[in-house]
PDB file of C-alpha atoms in Angstrom:
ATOM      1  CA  UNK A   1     288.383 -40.374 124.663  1.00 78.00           C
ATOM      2  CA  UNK A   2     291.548 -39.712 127.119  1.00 80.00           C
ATOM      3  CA  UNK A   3     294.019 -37.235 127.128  1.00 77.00           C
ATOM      4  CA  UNK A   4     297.585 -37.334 127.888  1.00 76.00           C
ATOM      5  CA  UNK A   5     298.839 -33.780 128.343  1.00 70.00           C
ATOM      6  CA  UNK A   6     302.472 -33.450 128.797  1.00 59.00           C
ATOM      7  CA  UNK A   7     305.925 -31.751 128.372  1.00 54.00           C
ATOM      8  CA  UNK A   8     304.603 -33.571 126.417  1.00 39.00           C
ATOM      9  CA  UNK A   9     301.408 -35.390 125.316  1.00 36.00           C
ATOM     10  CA  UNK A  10     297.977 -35.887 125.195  1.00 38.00           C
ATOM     11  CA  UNK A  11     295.950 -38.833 125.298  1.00 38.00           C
ATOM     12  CA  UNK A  12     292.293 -39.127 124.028  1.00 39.00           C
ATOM     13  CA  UNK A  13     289.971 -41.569 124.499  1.00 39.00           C
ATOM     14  CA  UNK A  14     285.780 -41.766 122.962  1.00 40.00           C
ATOM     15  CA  UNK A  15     282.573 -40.801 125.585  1.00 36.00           C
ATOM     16  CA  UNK A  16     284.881 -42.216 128.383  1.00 41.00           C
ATOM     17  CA  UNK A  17     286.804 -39.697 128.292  1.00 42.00           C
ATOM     18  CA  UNK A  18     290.025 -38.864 130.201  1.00 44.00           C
ATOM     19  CA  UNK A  19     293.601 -37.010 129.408  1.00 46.00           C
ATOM     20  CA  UNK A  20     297.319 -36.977 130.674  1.00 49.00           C
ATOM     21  CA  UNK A  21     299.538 -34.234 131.027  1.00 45.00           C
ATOM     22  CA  UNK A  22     303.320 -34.749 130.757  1.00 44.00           C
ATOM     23  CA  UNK A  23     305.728 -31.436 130.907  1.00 40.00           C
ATOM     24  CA  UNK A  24     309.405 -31.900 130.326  1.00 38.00           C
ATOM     25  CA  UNK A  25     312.516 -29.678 130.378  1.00 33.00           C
ATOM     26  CA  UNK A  26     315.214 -28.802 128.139  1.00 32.00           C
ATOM     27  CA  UNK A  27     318.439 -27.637 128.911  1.00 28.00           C
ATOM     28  CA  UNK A  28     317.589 -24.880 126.404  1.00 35.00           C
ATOM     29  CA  UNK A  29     314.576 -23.345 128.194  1.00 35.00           C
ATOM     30  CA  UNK A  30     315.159 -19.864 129.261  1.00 40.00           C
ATOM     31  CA  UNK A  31     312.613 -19.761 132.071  1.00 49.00           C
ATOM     32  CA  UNK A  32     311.560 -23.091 133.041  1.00 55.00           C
ATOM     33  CA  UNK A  33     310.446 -22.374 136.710  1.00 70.00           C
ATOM     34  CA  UNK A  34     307.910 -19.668 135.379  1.00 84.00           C
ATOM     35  CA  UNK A  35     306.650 -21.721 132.845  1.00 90.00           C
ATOM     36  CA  UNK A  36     306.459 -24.966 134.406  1.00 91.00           C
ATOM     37  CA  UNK A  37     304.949 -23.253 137.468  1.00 92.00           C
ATOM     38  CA  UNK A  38     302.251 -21.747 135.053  1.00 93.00           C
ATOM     39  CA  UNK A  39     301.568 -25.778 134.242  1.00 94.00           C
ATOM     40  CA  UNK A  40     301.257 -26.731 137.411  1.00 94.00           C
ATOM     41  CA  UNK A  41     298.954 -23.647 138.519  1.00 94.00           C
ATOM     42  CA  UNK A  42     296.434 -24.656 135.233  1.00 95.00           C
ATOM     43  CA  UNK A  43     296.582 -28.096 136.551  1.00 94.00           C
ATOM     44  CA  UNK A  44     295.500 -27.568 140.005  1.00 94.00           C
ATOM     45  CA  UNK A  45     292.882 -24.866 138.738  1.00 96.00           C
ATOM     46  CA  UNK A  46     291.330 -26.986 136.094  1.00 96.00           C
ATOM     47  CA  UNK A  47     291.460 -30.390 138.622  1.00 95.00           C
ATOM     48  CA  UNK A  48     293.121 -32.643 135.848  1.00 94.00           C
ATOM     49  CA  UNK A  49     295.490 -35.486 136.239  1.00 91.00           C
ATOM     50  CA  UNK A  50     298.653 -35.397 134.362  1.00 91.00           C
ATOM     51  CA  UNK A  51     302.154 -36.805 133.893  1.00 92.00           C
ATOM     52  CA  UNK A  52     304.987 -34.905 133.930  1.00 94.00           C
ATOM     53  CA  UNK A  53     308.363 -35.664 132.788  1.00 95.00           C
ATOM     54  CA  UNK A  54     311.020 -34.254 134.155  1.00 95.00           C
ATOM     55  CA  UNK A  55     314.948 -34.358 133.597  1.00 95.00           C
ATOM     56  CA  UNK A  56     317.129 -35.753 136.197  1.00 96.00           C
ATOM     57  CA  UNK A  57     319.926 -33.121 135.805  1.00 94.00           C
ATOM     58  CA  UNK A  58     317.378 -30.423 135.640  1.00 92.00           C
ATOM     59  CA  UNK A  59     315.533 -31.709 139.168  1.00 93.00           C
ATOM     60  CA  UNK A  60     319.283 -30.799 140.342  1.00 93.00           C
ATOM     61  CA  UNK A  61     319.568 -27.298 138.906  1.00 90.00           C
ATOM     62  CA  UNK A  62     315.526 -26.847 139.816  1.00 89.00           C
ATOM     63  CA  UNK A  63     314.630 -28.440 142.850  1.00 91.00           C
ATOM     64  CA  UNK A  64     312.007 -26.460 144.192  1.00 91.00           C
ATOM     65  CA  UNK A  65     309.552 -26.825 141.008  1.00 90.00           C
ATOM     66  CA  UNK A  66     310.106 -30.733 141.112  1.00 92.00           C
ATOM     67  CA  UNK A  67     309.288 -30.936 144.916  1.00 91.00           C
ATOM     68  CA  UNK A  68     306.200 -28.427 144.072  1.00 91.00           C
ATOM     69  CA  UNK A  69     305.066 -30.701 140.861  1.00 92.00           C
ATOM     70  CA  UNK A  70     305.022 -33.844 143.395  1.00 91.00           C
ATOM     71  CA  UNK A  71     303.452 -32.235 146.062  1.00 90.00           C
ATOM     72  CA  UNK A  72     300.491 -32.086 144.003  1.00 90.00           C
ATOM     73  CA  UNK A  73     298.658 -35.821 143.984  1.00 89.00           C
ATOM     74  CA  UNK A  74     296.921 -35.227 140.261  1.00 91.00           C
ATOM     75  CA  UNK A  75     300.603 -35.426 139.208  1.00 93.00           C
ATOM     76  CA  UNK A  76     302.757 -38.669 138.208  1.00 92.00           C
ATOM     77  CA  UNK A  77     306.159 -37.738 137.781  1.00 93.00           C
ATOM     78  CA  UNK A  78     307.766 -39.441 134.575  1.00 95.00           C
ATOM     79  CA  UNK A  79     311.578 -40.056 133.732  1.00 97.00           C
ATOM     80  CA  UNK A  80     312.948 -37.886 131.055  1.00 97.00           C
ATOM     81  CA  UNK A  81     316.405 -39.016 131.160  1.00 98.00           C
ATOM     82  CA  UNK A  82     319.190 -37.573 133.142  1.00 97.00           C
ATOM     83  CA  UNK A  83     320.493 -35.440 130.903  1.00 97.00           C
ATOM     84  CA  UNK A  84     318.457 -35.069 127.932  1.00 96.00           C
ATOM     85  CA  UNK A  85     321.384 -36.908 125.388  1.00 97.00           C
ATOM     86  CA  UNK A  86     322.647 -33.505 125.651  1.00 95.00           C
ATOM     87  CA  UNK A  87     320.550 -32.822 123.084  1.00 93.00           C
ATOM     88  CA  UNK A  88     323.280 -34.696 119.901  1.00 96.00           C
ATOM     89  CA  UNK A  89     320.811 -37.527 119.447  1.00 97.00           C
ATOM     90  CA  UNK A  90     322.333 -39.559 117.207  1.00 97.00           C
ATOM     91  CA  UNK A  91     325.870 -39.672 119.287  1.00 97.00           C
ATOM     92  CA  UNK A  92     323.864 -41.060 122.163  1.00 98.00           C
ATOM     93  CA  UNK A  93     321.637 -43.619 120.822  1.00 97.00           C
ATOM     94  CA  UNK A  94     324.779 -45.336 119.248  1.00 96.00           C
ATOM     95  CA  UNK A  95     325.569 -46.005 122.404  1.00 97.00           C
ATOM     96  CA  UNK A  96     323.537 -48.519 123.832  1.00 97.00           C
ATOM     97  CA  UNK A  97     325.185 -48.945 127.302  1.00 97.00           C
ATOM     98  CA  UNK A  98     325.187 -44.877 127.923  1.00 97.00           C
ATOM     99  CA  UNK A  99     321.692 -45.179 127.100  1.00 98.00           C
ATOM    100  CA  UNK A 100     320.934 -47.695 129.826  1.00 98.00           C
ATOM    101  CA  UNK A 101     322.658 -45.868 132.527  1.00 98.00           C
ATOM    102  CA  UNK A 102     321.397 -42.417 131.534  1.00 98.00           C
ATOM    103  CA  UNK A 103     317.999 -43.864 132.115  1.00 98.00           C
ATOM    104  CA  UNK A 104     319.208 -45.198 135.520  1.00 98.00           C
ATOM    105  CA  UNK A 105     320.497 -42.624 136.729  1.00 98.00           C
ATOM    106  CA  UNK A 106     317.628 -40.069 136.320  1.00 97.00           C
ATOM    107  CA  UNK A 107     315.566 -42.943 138.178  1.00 97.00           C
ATOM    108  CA  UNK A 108     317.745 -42.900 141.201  1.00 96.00           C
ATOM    109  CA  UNK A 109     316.732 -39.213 141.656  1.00 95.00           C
ATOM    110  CA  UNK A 110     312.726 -39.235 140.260  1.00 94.00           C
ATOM    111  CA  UNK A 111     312.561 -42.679 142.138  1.00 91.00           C
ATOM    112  CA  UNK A 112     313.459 -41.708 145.185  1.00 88.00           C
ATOM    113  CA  UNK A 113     309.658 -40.110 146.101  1.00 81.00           C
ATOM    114  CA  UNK A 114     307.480 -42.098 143.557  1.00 85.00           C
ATOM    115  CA  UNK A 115     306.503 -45.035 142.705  1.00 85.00           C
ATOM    116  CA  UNK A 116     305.151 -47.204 139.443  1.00 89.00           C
ATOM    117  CA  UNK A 117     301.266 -48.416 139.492  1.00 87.00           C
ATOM    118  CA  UNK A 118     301.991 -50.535 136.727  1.00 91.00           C
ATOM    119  CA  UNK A 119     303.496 -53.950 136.605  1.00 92.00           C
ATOM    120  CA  UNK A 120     307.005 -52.442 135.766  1.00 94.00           C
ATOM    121  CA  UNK A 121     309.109 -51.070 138.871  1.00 90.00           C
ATOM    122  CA  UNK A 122     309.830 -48.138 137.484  1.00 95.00           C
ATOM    123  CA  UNK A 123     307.957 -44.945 136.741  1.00 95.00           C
ATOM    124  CA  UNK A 124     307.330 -44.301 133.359  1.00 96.00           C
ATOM    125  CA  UNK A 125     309.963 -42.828 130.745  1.00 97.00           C
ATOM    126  CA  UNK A 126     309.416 -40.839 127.585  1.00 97.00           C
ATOM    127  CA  UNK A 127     312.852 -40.980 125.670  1.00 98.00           C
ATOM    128  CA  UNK A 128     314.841 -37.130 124.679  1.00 97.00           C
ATOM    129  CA  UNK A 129     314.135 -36.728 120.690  1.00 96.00           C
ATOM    130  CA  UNK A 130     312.676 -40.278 120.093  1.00 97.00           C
ATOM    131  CA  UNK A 131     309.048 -41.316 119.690  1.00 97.00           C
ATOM    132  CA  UNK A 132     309.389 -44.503 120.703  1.00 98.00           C
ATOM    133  CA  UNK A 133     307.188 -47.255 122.418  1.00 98.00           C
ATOM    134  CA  UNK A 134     308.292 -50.474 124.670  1.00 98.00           C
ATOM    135  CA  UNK A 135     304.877 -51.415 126.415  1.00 97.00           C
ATOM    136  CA  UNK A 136     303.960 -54.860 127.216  1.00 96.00           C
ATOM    137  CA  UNK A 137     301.531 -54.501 124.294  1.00 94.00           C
ATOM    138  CA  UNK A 138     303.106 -52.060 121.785  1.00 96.00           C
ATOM    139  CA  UNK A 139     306.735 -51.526 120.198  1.00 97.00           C
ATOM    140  CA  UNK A 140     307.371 -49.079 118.200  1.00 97.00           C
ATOM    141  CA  UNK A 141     310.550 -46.931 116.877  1.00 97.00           C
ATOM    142  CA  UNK A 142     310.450 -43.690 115.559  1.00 96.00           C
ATOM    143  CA  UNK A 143     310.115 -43.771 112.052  1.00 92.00           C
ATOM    144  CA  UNK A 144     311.407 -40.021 111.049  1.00 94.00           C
ATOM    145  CA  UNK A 145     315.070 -41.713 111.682  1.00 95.00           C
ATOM    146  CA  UNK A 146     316.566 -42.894 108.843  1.00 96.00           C
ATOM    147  CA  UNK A 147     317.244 -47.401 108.871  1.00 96.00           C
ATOM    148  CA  UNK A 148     320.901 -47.189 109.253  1.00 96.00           C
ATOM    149  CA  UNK A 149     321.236 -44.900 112.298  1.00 97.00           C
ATOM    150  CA  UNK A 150     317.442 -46.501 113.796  1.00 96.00           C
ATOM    151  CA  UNK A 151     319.189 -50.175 113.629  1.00 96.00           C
ATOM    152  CA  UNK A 152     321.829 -48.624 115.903  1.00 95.00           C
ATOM    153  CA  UNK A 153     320.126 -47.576 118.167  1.00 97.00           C
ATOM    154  CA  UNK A 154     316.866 -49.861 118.450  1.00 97.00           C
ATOM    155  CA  UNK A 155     319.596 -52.051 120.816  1.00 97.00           C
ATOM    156  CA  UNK A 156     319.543 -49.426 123.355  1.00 98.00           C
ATOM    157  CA  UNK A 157     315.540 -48.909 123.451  1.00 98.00           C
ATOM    158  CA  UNK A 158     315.391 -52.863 123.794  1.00 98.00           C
ATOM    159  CA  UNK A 159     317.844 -52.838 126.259  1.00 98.00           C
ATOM    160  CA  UNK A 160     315.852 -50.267 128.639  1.00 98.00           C
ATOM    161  CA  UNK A 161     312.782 -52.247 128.388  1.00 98.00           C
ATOM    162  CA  UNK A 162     314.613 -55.554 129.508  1.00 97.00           C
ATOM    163  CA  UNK A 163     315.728 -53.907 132.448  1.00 97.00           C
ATOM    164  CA  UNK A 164     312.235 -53.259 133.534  1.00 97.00           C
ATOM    165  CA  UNK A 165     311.147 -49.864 132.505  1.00 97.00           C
ATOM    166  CA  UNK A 166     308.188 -49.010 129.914  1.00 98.00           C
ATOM    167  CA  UNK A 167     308.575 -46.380 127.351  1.00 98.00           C
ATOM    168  CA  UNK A 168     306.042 -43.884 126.034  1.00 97.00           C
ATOM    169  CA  UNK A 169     305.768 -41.987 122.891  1.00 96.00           C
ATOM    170  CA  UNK A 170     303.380 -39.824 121.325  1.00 95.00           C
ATOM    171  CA  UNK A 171     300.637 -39.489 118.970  1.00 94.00           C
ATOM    172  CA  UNK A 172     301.335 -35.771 117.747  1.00 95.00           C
ATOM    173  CA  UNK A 173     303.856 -32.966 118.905  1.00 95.00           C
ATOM    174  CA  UNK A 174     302.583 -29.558 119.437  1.00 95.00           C
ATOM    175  CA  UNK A 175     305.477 -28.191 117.329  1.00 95.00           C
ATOM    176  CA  UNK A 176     307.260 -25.100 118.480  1.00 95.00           C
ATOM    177  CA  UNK A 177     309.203 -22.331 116.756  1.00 94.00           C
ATOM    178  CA  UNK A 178     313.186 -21.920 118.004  1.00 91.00           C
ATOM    179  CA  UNK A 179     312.048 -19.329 120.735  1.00 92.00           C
ATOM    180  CA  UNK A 180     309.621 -21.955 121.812  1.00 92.00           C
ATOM    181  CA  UNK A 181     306.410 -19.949 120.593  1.00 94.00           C
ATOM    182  CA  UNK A 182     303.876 -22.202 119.490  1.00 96.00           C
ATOM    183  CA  UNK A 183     303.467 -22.625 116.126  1.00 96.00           C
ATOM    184  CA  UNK A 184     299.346 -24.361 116.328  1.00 97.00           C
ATOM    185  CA  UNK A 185     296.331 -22.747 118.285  1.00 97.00           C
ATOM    186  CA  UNK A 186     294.874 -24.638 120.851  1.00 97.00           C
ATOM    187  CA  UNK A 187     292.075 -25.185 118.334  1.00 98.00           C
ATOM    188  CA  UNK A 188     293.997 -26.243 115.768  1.00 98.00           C
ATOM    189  CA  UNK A 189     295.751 -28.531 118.092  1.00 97.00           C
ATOM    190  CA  UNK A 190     292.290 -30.055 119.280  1.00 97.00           C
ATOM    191  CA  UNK A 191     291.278 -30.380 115.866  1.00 98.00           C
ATOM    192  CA  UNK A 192     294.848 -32.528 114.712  1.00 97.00           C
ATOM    193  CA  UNK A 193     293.767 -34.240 118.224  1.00 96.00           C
ATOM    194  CA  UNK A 194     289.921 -35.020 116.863  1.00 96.00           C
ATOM    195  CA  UNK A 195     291.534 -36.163 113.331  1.00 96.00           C
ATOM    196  CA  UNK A 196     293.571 -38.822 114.726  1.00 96.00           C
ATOM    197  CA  UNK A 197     290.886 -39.908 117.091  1.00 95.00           C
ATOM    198  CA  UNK A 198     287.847 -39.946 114.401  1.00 95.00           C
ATOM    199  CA  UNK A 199     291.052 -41.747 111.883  1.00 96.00           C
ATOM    200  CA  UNK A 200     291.886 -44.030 114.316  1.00 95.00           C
ATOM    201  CA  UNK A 201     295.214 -43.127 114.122  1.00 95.00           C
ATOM    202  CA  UNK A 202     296.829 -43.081 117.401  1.00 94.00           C
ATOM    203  CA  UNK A 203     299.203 -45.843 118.866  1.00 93.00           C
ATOM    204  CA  UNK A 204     295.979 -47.319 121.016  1.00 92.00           C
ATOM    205  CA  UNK A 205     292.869 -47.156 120.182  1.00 90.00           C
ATOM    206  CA  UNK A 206     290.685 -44.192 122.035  1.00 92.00           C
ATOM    207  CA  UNK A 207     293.330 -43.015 123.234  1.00 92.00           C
ATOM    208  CA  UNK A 208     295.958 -39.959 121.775  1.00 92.00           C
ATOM    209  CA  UNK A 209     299.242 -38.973 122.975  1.00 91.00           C
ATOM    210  CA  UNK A 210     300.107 -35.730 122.834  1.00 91.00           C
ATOM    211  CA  UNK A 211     303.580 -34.134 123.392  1.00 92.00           C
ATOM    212  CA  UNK A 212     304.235 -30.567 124.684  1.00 93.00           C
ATOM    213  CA  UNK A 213     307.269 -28.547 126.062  1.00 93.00           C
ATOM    214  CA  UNK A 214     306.708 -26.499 129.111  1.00 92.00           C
ATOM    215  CA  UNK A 215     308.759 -23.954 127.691  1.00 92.00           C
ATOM    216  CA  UNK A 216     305.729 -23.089 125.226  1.00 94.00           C
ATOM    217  CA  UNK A 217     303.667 -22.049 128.744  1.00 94.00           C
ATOM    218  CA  UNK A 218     306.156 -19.101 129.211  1.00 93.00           C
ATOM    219  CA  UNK A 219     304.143 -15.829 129.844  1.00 93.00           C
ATOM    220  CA  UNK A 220     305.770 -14.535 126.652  1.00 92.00           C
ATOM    221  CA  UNK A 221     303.613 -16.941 124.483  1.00 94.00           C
ATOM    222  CA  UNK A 222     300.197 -16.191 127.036  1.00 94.00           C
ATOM    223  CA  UNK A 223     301.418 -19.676 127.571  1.00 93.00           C
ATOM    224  CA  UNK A 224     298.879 -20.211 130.937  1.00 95.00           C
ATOM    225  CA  UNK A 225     296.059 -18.980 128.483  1.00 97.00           C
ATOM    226  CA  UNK A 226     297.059 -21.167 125.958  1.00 96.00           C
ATOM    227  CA  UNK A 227     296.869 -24.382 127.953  1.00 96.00           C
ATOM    228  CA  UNK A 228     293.250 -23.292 129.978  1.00 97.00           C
ATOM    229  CA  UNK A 229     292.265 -22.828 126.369  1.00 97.00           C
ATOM    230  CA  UNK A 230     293.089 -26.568 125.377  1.00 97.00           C
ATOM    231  CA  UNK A 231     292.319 -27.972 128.240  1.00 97.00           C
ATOM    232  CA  UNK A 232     288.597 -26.695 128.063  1.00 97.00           C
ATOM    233  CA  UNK A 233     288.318 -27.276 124.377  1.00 97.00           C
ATOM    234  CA  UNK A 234     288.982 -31.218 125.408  1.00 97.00           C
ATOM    235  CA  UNK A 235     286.451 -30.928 128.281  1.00 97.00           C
ATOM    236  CA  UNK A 236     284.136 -29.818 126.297  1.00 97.00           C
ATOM    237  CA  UNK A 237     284.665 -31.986 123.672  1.00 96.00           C
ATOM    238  CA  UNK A 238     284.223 -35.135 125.654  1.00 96.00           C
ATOM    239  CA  UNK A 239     287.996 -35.810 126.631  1.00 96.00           C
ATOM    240  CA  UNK A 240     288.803 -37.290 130.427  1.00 94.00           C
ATOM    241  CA  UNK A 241     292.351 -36.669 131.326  1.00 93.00           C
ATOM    242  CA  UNK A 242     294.452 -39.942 132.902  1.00 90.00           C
ATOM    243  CA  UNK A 243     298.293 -40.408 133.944  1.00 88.00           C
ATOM    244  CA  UNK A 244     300.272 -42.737 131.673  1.00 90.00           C
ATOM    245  CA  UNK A 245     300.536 -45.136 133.340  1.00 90.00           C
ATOM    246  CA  UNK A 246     296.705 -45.719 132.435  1.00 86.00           C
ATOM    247  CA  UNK A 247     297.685 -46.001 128.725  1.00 84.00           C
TER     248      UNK A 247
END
């Protein structure tokens, strides 16, 4: 089993077992230094290797955390986009060509100290509000959009992977209230983790994606607990924790 942890995600994988971590951030996040910090403080404590994705506007606004989350080698740094569609979805996936340089231009900043491992030249991207896959071996669109508006905007997810970059999505979402409490457990999240891994359910096959928002790690929702908790839950269980660029 492998995990992929990460502002977003979690990947599982049987008896071989390894995990990712990806953390992303919102414009809307109230604290995003503390939290993020109390990611990358699990992450070096529990000696896991993770992907985080990070926004290009937000490396700008928080440069200090970004420079702290690359410091650390267990970390690949992921492209969230620059600036997160601004969070109206639907305006900026019509719009195939903002798409494209969005994506672009939050590479020319998480670029700029990383590199890809994979045979892309880019490092990895994880699109704002869409599960959605471009991999050499899987494409997928997200499915909760409804046909007319997904048509529109499938040209723009097409159009990042011709220009050379791969796109991740997830298995399950560790939903969130509006505050950005938790709504799941950590059990209850290992347990929807175990489901789709027993089910076979997952995007690739021993492996499961799962998405989380730093935000949810604040110290208002014991968020460093939180994550220890899940993290050891999927030791325990048998999970090994990889980058995504392993997927």
């Amino acid at each position: 089993k492998s995990v992929d942890l990460g502002g977003r995600r979690i990947i599982k994988k049987k008896k071989n077992k390894h995990t990712n971590t990806n953390k992303t951030k919102k414009t809307k996040i109230t604290n995003p230094i503390k939290a993020t910090k109390n990611i990358i403080e699990t992450v070096r404590e529990e000696n896991i290797t993770v992907t985080m994705f990070f926004i290009g506007c937000q490396i700008e606004n928080f440069p200090n955390i970004y420079k702290d989350a690359i410091n650390y080698p267990n970390i690949l740094i992921g492209n969230h986009t620059y600036s997160h569609a601004n969070n109206r979805y639907r305006k900026f996936y019509s719009d195939p060509l903002l798409v494209v340089e969005d994506i672009k231009k939050a590479n020319s900043i998480v670029g700029v100290d990383n590199i890809s491992n994979t045979s892309s030249a880019f490092l990895p991207v994880r699109l704002a509000g869409r599960n959605v896959f471009r991999l050499p071996t899987i494409t997928k669109n997200d499915n909760m959009i409804d046909t007319i508006q997904r048509e529109k905007e499938i040209v723009g997810y097409d159009n990042i992977y011709k220009e050379g970059y791969y796109i991740y999505g997830w298995d399950l979402e560790w939903a969130y209230e509006k505050n950005g409490k938790p709504i799941l457990t950590p059990q209850e999240i290992y347990n929807s983790m175990e489901k789709i891994y027993e089910k076979k359910l997952s995007s690739k096959e021993d492996k499961v994606v799962l998405l989380m928002h730093d935000f949810m790690f604040s110290n208002n929702f014991d968020g460093k607990e939180n994550l220890k908790t899940l993290i050891q839950l999927l030791k325990n269980g048998g999970w090994s924790f990889e980058n995504i660029e392993n997927y």
